[in-house]
mmCIF file of C-alpha atoms in Angstrom:
data_model
loop_
_atom_site.group_PDB
_atom_site.id
_atom_site.type_symbol
_atom_site.label_atom_id
_atom_site.label_comp_id
_atom_site.label_asym_id
_atom_site.label_seq_id
_atom_site.Cartn_x
_atom_site.Cartn_y
_atom_site.Cartn_z
ATOM 1 C CA UNK A 1 0.000 0.000 0.000
ATOM 2 C CA UNK A 2 1.412 3.377 -1.020
ATOM 3 C CA UNK A 3 1.575 6.299 1.435
ATOM 4 C CA UNK A 4 -1.211 8.835 1.691
ATOM 5 C CA UNK A 5 0.233 12.311 1.940
ATOM 6 C CA UNK A 6 -1.830 15.406 2.731
ATOM 7 C CA UNK A 7 -0.980 19.090 2.418
ATOM 8 C CA UNK A 8 -3.300 21.385 4.392
ATOM 9 C CA UNK A 9 -2.855 24.915 3.080
ATOM 10 C CA UNK A 10 -4.338 28.053 4.627
ATOM 11 C CA UNK A 11 -5.465 30.358 1.837
ATOM 12 C CA UNK A 12 -5.933 34.123 2.215
ATOM 13 C CA UNK A 13 -3.018 34.829 4.570
ATOM 14 C CA UNK A 14 -2.918 38.610 4.752
ATOM 15 C CA UNK A 15 -6.603 39.137 3.985
ATOM 16 C CA UNK A 16 -7.478 40.618 7.391
ATOM 17 C CA UNK A 17 -6.381 40.623 11.010
ATOM 18 C CA UNK A 18 -8.887 37.932 12.148
ATOM 19 C CA UNK A 19 -7.656 35.592 9.405
ATOM 20 C CA UNK A 20 -4.022 36.372 10.186
ATOM 21 C CA UNK A 21 -4.548 35.553 13.856
ATOM 22 C CA UNK A 22 -5.979 32.128 13.056
ATOM 23 C CA UNK A 23 -3.390 31.247 10.411
ATOM 24 C CA UNK A 24 -0.446 32.368 12.533
ATOM 25 C CA UNK A 25 -1.702 30.252 15.424
ATOM 26 C CA UNK A 26 -2.126 27.159 13.248
ATOM 27 C CA UNK A 27 1.311 27.582 11.685
ATOM 28 C CA UNK A 28 2.866 28.135 15.098
ATOM 29 C CA UNK A 29 1.310 24.925 16.432
ATOM 30 C CA UNK A 30 2.166 22.917 13.263
ATOM 31 C CA UNK A 31 -1.497 22.099 12.767
ATOM 32 C CA UNK A 32 -1.348 22.923 9.054
ATOM 33 C CA UNK A 33 1.266 22.509 6.336
ATOM 34 C CA UNK A 34 1.516 25.998 4.896
ATOM 35 C CA UNK A 35 -0.236 29.230 4.006
ATOM 36 C CA UNK A 36 -0.399 31.362 0.862
ATOM 37 C CA UNK A 37 -0.126 35.149 1.027
ATOM 38 C CA UNK A 38 -2.268 37.835 -0.622
ATOM 39 C CA UNK A 39 0.088 40.667 -1.541
ATOM 40 C CA UNK A 40 -2.614 43.299 -2.351
ATOM 41 C CA UNK A 41 -4.758 42.637 0.734
ATOM 42 C CA UNK A 42 -4.835 44.961 3.783
ATOM 43 C CA UNK A 43 -3.417 42.411 6.239
ATOM 44 C CA UNK A 44 -0.333 41.587 4.161
ATOM 45 C CA UNK A 45 2.187 43.684 6.105
ATOM 46 C CA UNK A 46 1.162 42.119 9.419
ATOM 47 C CA UNK A 47 1.428 38.612 7.967
ATOM 48 C CA UNK A 48 4.786 39.308 6.341
ATOM 49 C CA UNK A 49 6.215 40.815 9.534
ATOM 50 C CA UNK A 50 5.158 37.747 11.498
ATOM 51 C CA UNK A 51 6.795 35.416 8.964
ATOM 52 C CA UNK A 52 10.046 37.368 9.128
ATOM 53 C CA UNK A 53 10.052 37.398 12.918
ATOM 54 C CA UNK A 54 9.246 33.693 13.238
ATOM 55 C CA UNK A 55 11.380 32.618 10.302
ATOM 56 C CA UNK A 56 8.495 30.577 8.942
ATOM 57 C CA UNK A 57 9.401 28.999 5.611
ATOM 58 C CA UNK A 58 6.274 27.219 4.325
ATOM 59 C CA UNK A 59 4.672 30.306 2.828
ATOM 60 C CA UNK A 60 3.362 30.433 -0.726
ATOM 61 C CA UNK A 61 2.052 32.986 -3.196
ATOM 62 C CA UNK A 62 -1.740 33.368 -3.404
ATOM 63 C CA UNK A 63 -2.215 34.896 -6.862
ATOM 64 C CA UNK A 64 -4.897 37.474 -6.058
ATOM 65 C CA UNK A 65 -6.887 39.068 -8.879
ATOM 66 C CA UNK A 66 -10.332 39.431 -7.304
ATOM 67 C CA UNK A 67 -11.724 41.131 -4.198
ATOM 68 C CA UNK A 68 -15.042 39.551 -3.355
ATOM 69 C CA UNK A 69 -16.327 40.995 -0.071
ATOM 70 C CA UNK A 70 -17.808 44.467 0.407
ATOM 71 C CA UNK A 71 -16.318 44.619 3.906
ATOM 72 C CA UNK A 72 -12.739 43.924 2.713
ATOM 73 C CA UNK A 73 -11.828 45.404 -0.675
ATOM 74 C CA UNK A 74 -8.434 46.086 -2.199
ATOM 75 C CA UNK A 75 -6.915 47.491 -5.352
ATOM 76 C CA UNK A 76 -4.306 45.946 -7.615
ATOM 77 C CA UNK A 77 -0.655 46.824 -7.057
ATOM 78 C CA UNK A 78 -0.203 48.009 -10.637
ATOM 79 C CA UNK A 79 -3.415 50.046 -10.937
ATOM 80 C CA UNK A 80 -4.368 48.939 -14.434
ATOM 81 C CA UNK A 81 -8.014 49.907 -15.078
ATOM 82 C CA UNK A 82 -8.932 46.525 -16.594
ATOM 83 C CA UNK A 83 -8.215 44.886 -13.222
ATOM 84 C CA UNK A 84 -10.764 47.074 -11.399
ATOM 85 C CA UNK A 85 -14.512 47.561 -11.335
ATOM 86 C CA UNK A 86 -16.377 50.863 -11.156
ATOM 87 C CA UNK A 87 -15.474 51.203 -7.456
ATOM 88 C CA UNK A 88 -11.771 51.243 -8.275
ATOM 89 C CA UNK A 89 -11.237 47.926 -6.483
ATOM 90 C CA UNK A 90 -10.392 44.541 -7.976
ATOM 91 C CA UNK A 91 -13.344 42.725 -9.542
ATOM 92 C CA UNK A 92 -15.733 41.053 -7.091
ATOM 93 C CA UNK A 93 -16.483 38.016 -9.248
ATOM 94 C CA UNK A 94 -14.436 35.628 -11.341
ATOM 95 C CA UNK A 95 -16.764 36.224 -14.273
ATOM 96 C CA UNK A 96 -16.164 39.976 -14.200
ATOM 97 C CA UNK A 97 -12.424 39.410 -13.987
ATOM 98 C CA UNK A 98 -12.423 36.993 -16.921
ATOM 99 C CA UNK A 99 -14.473 39.359 -19.066
ATOM 100 C CA UNK A 100 -12.557 42.562 -18.398
ATOM 101 C CA UNK A 101 -8.962 41.890 -17.303
ATOM 102 C CA UNK A 102 -6.352 42.266 -20.042
ATOM 103 C CA UNK A 103 -3.747 39.515 -20.244
ATOM 104 C CA UNK A 104 -0.737 41.847 -20.203
ATOM 105 C CA UNK A 105 -2.164 43.615 -17.155
ATOM 106 C CA UNK A 106 -2.676 40.276 -15.392
ATOM 107 C CA UNK A 107 0.934 39.257 -15.980
ATOM 108 C CA UNK A 108 2.297 42.601 -14.786
ATOM 109 C CA UNK A 109 0.120 42.409 -11.673
ATOM 110 C CA UNK A 110 1.277 38.878 -10.823
ATOM 111 C CA UNK A 111 4.903 39.936 -11.273
ATOM 112 C CA UNK A 112 4.306 42.903 -8.955
ATOM 113 C CA UNK A 113 2.678 40.703 -6.303
ATOM 114 C CA UNK A 114 5.510 38.174 -6.460
ATOM 115 C CA UNK A 115 8.123 40.938 -6.154
ATOM 116 C CA UNK A 116 6.308 42.456 -3.163
ATOM 117 C CA UNK A 117 6.434 39.119 -1.372
ATOM 118 C CA UNK A 118 10.133 38.672 -2.186
ATOM 119 C CA UNK A 119 10.952 42.225 -1.102
ATOM 120 C CA UNK A 120 9.187 41.497 2.199
ATOM 121 C CA UNK A 121 11.808 38.837 2.900
ATOM 122 C CA UNK A 122 9.622 35.847 2.032
ATOM 123 C CA UNK A 123 10.659 33.319 -0.602
ATOM 124 C CA UNK A 124 7.534 31.414 -1.670
ATOM 125 C CA UNK A 125 7.529 27.628 -1.612
ATOM 126 C CA UNK A 126 4.543 27.255 -3.973
ATOM 127 C CA UNK A 127 1.717 29.158 -5.630
ATOM 128 C CA UNK A 128 -2.057 28.955 -5.975
ATOM 129 C CA UNK A 129 -4.879 31.164 -7.201
ATOM 130 C CA UNK A 130 -7.477 33.083 -5.204
ATOM 131 C CA UNK A 131 -11.025 32.084 -6.212
ATOM 132 C CA UNK A 132 -9.692 30.115 -9.197
ATOM 133 C CA UNK A 133 -9.821 33.290 -11.264
ATOM 134 C CA UNK A 134 -7.168 32.055 -13.709
ATOM 135 C CA UNK A 135 -8.886 28.757 -14.528
ATOM 136 C CA UNK A 136 -11.501 30.039 -16.973
ATOM 137 C CA UNK A 137 -14.379 28.387 -15.137
ATOM 138 C CA UNK A 138 -16.855 31.262 -15.592
ATOM 139 C CA UNK A 139 -16.477 32.157 -19.270
ATOM 140 C CA UNK A 140 -13.835 29.767 -20.599
ATOM 141 C CA UNK A 141 -11.189 32.518 -20.771
ATOM 142 C CA UNK A 142 -8.354 30.756 -18.980
ATOM 143 C CA UNK A 143 -4.945 32.068 -17.980
ATOM 144 C CA UNK A 144 -3.704 28.784 -16.547
ATOM 145 C CA UNK A 145 -0.937 28.513 -19.164
ATOM 146 C CA UNK A 146 0.375 31.959 -18.230
ATOM 147 C CA UNK A 147 0.249 31.053 -14.523
ATOM 148 C CA UNK A 148 2.207 27.837 -15.128
ATOM 149 C CA UNK A 149 4.802 29.692 -17.200
ATOM 150 C CA UNK A 150 5.320 32.153 -14.344
ATOM 151 C CA UNK A 151 5.675 29.283 -11.879
ATOM 152 C CA UNK A 152 8.270 27.732 -14.182
ATOM 153 C CA UNK A 153 10.194 31.015 -14.236
ATOM 154 C CA UNK A 154 10.038 31.226 -10.442
ATOM 155 C CA UNK A 155 10.621 27.488 -9.855
ATOM 156 C CA UNK A 156 7.401 27.140 -7.857
ATOM 157 C CA UNK A 157 5.023 24.178 -7.648
ATOM 158 C CA UNK A 158 1.417 25.126 -8.398
ATOM 159 C CA UNK A 159 -1.890 23.997 -6.956
ATOM 160 C CA UNK A 160 -3.711 21.831 -9.457
ATOM 161 C CA UNK A 161 -4.430 18.110 -9.727
ATOM 162 C CA UNK A 162 -3.357 15.229 -11.937
ATOM 163 C CA UNK A 163 -6.332 13.061 -11.106
ATOM 164 C CA UNK A 164 -9.919 13.749 -10.140
ATOM 165 C CA UNK A 165 -11.083 12.471 -6.781
ATOM 166 C CA UNK A 166 -14.589 11.416 -7.788
ATOM 167 C CA UNK A 167 -16.018 11.940 -4.320
ATOM 168 C CA UNK A 168 -15.011 15.604 -4.344
ATOM 169 C CA UNK A 169 -18.226 17.665 -4.268
ATOM 170 C CA UNK A 170 -16.912 20.559 -6.362
ATOM 171 C CA UNK A 171 -14.334 19.291 -8.829
ATOM 172 C CA UNK A 172 -16.356 16.252 -9.881
ATOM 173 C CA UNK A 173 -19.155 18.585 -11.067
ATOM 174 C CA UNK A 174 -16.957 20.466 -13.575
ATOM 175 C CA UNK A 175 -17.786 19.382 -17.145
ATOM 176 C CA UNK A 176 -14.966 17.387 -18.792
ATOM 177 C CA UNK A 177 -12.888 17.702 -15.640
ATOM 178 C CA UNK A 178 -10.839 14.573 -16.462
ATOM 179 C CA UNK A 179 -9.770 16.047 -19.800
ATOM 180 C CA UNK A 180 -8.967 19.381 -18.164
ATOM 181 C CA UNK A 181 -6.825 17.655 -15.526
ATOM 182 C CA UNK A 182 -4.967 15.701 -18.200
ATOM 183 C CA UNK A 183 -4.382 18.782 -20.356
ATOM 184 C CA UNK A 184 -3.150 20.946 -17.485
ATOM 185 C CA UNK A 185 -0.967 18.117 -16.125
ATOM 186 C CA UNK A 186 0.672 17.739 -19.534
ATOM 187 C CA UNK A 187 1.230 21.481 -19.745
ATOM 188 C CA UNK A 188 2.686 21.575 -16.231
ATOM 189 C CA UNK A 189 5.047 18.738 -17.122
ATOM 190 C CA UNK A 190 6.111 20.540 -20.286
ATOM 191 C CA UNK A 191 6.958 23.644 -18.257
ATOM 192 C CA UNK A 192 8.566 21.590 -15.478
ATOM 193 C CA UNK A 193 6.061 22.735 -12.869
ATOM 194 C CA UNK A 194 5.288 20.251 -10.100
ATOM 195 C CA UNK A 195 1.647 19.754 -9.076
ATOM 196 C CA UNK A 196 -0.045 17.455 -6.509
ATOM 197 C CA UNK A 197 -1.876 14.278 -7.487
ATOM 198 C CA UNK A 198 -5.253 15.295 -6.044
ATOM 199 C CA UNK A 199 -7.044 18.406 -4.865
ATOM 200 C CA UNK A 200 -9.733 17.968 -2.222
ATOM 201 C CA UNK A 201 -12.330 20.672 -1.706
ATOM 202 C CA UNK A 202 -15.429 21.206 0.382
ATOM 203 C CA UNK A 203 -18.286 23.716 0.043
ATOM 204 C CA UNK A 204 -17.153 27.199 0.950
ATOM 205 C CA UNK A 205 -20.631 28.209 2.103
ATOM 206 C CA UNK A 206 -22.557 26.770 5.028
ATOM 207 C CA UNK A 207 -24.999 24.255 3.599
ATOM 208 C CA UNK A 208 -28.642 24.160 4.680
ATOM 209 C CA UNK A 209 -28.836 22.532 8.102
ATOM 210 C CA UNK A 210 -25.051 22.158 8.354
ATOM 211 C CA UNK A 211 -23.485 22.289 11.821
ATOM 212 C CA UNK A 212 -19.898 22.252 13.004
ATOM 213 C CA UNK A 213 -20.214 18.631 14.121
ATOM 214 C CA UNK A 214 -21.552 17.588 10.728
ATOM 215 C CA UNK A 215 -18.790 19.493 8.957
ATOM 216 C CA UNK A 216 -16.181 17.883 11.195
ATOM 217 C CA UNK A 217 -17.437 14.379 10.504
ATOM 218 C CA UNK A 218 -17.445 15.077 6.763
ATOM 219 C CA UNK A 219 -13.773 16.101 6.799
ATOM 220 C CA UNK A 220 -12.783 13.253 9.124
ATOM 221 C CA UNK A 221 -14.430 10.780 6.744
ATOM 222 C CA UNK A 222 -12.226 12.169 3.969
ATOM 223 C CA UNK A 223 -9.140 11.305 5.985
ATOM 224 C CA UNK A 224 -10.126 7.630 6.021
ATOM 225 C CA UNK A 225 -10.905 7.695 2.296
ATOM 226 C CA UNK A 226 -7.896 9.721 1.217
ATOM 227 C CA UNK A 227 -6.460 8.440 -2.088
ATOM 228 C CA UNK A 228 -2.901 7.180 -2.291
ATOM 229 C CA UNK A 229 -0.384 9.772 -3.430
ATOM 230 C CA UNK A 230 -0.102 13.483 -2.646
ATOM 231 C CA UNK A 231 -3.321 15.366 -1.963
ATOM 232 C CA UNK A 232 -3.846 18.994 -1.065
ATOM 233 C CA UNK A 233 -6.816 20.512 0.670
ATOM 234 C CA UNK A 234 -7.235 24.179 1.453
ATOM 235 C CA UNK A 235 -8.970 26.022 4.253
ATOM 236 C CA UNK A 236 -9.729 29.659 5.062
ATOM 237 C CA UNK A 237 -9.409 29.742 8.873
ATOM 238 C CA UNK A 238 -10.349 32.776 10.911
ATOM 239 C CA UNK A 239 -10.979 33.662 14.534
ATOM 240 C CA UNK A 240 -14.446 34.583 15.716
ATOM 241 C CA UNK A 241 -15.009 38.273 15.020
ATOM 242 C CA UNK A 242 -18.335 40.065 15.488
ATOM 243 C CA UNK A 243 -17.771 42.594 12.711
ATOM 244 C CA UNK A 244 -16.766 39.934 10.197
ATOM 245 C CA UNK A 245 -19.661 37.681 11.186
ATOM 246 C CA UNK A 246 -22.017 40.525 10.344
ATOM 247 C CA UNK A 247 -20.279 41.759 7.201
ATOM 248 C CA UNK A 248 -18.755 38.710 5.455
ATOM 249 C CA UNK A 249 -21.010 35.877 4.197
ATOM 250 C CA UNK A 250 -20.351 32.497 5.826
ATOM 251 C CA UNK A 251 -17.613 33.840 8.098
ATOM 252 C CA UNK A 252 -18.782 31.211 10.590
ATOM 253 C CA UNK A 253 -17.517 28.502 8.208
ATOM 254 C CA UNK A 254 -14.048 30.047 8.427
ATOM 255 C CA UNK A 255 -14.271 29.882 12.202
ATOM 256 C CA UNK A 256 -15.266 26.205 11.918
ATOM 257 C CA UNK A 257 -12.202 25.502 9.779
ATOM 258 C CA UNK A 258 -9.958 27.116 12.387
ATOM 259 C CA UNK A 259 -11.650 25.147 15.162
ATOM 260 C CA UNK A 260 -11.338 21.887 13.223
ATOM 261 C CA UNK A 261 -7.567 22.166 12.905
ATOM 262 C CA UNK A 262 -7.347 22.393 16.700
ATOM 263 C CA UNK A 263 -9.859 19.601 17.308
ATOM 264 C CA UNK A 264 -8.404 16.475 18.950
ATOM 265 C CA UNK A 265 -10.814 14.288 16.987
ATOM 266 C CA UNK A 266 -9.375 15.561 13.706
ATOM 267 C CA UNK A 267 -5.792 15.061 14.872
ATOM 268 C CA UNK A 268 -6.636 11.499 15.945
ATOM 269 C CA UNK A 269 -8.309 10.762 12.598
ATOM 270 C CA UNK A 270 -5.239 11.812 10.619
ATOM 271 C CA UNK A 271 -3.031 9.516 12.688
ATOM 272 C CA UNK A 272 -5.514 6.638 12.803
ATOM 273 C CA UNK A 273 -6.097 6.756 9.047
ATOM 274 C CA UNK A 274 -2.371 6.584 8.355
ATOM 275 C CA UNK A 275 -2.298 9.993 6.686
ATOM 276 C CA UNK A 276 1.096 11.709 6.561
ATOM 277 C CA UNK A 277 0.810 15.475 6.943
ATOM 278 C CA UNK A 278 3.372 17.078 4.639
ATOM 279 C CA UNK A 279 4.093 20.271 2.703
ATOM 280 C CA UNK A 280 5.008 21.363 -0.820
ATOM 281 C CA UNK A 281 8.608 20.189 -0.466
ATOM 282 C CA UNK A 282 7.340 16.690 -1.311
ATOM 283 C CA UNK A 283 5.649 18.012 -4.475
ATOM 284 C CA UNK A 284 8.935 19.570 -5.578
#
């Protein structure tokens, strides 16, 4: 029987102080594998300063080209008008981004974000994409090839998947997802960009009737059914915050994800299921 490796990545590091607090705690306690940073977001400087002070190495680049919540908006680093909506902030939806963002502007923005992270004293171990804005899922206008080329230039592994985990509630619903996985895997190999075998997701929003206990049991069940090879799953952990609970949809789900990583039942399940918690060094 082959090993079952799992990367648990915290997305949205640098989004806001409540998210930073949760992610820093989980990294400090080695409850997660890594986190990916949002260079344009308002909490970036705090997150970067913490990484420098702690010398934390497992930090990646969260390619950020959208800004979805009214309560937390940001602008691009480069200021190109095609990257912004009428408010002057980055587009709120993936569809709006795909329809309006110019390719040259996207590439310049990603270069600027990468350089900001480097100049902050952080050398990314991997990269992924906020909201999947580069995948072309809304209109078919994909920039995945450009993202992989950048990762090749920077020698970074990238979050994608070689195989489709059929029990995944989100990926398995994408039309022709097997062909897409094969095409992107071939492209990644051609560029020399390492990617995991599987990507495991779960609904971002709280489902009707869902409770923390039900959510916990769902994720624990995944640990016992984890496929052989290298899998990544991503979370968006945050501490309980009254303002965010009122202003950001499904903030409670973020609090659940934070709580789950600290839950003894989850830690026991990982060990009992024979899952090896790892990071992107194994993907390299």
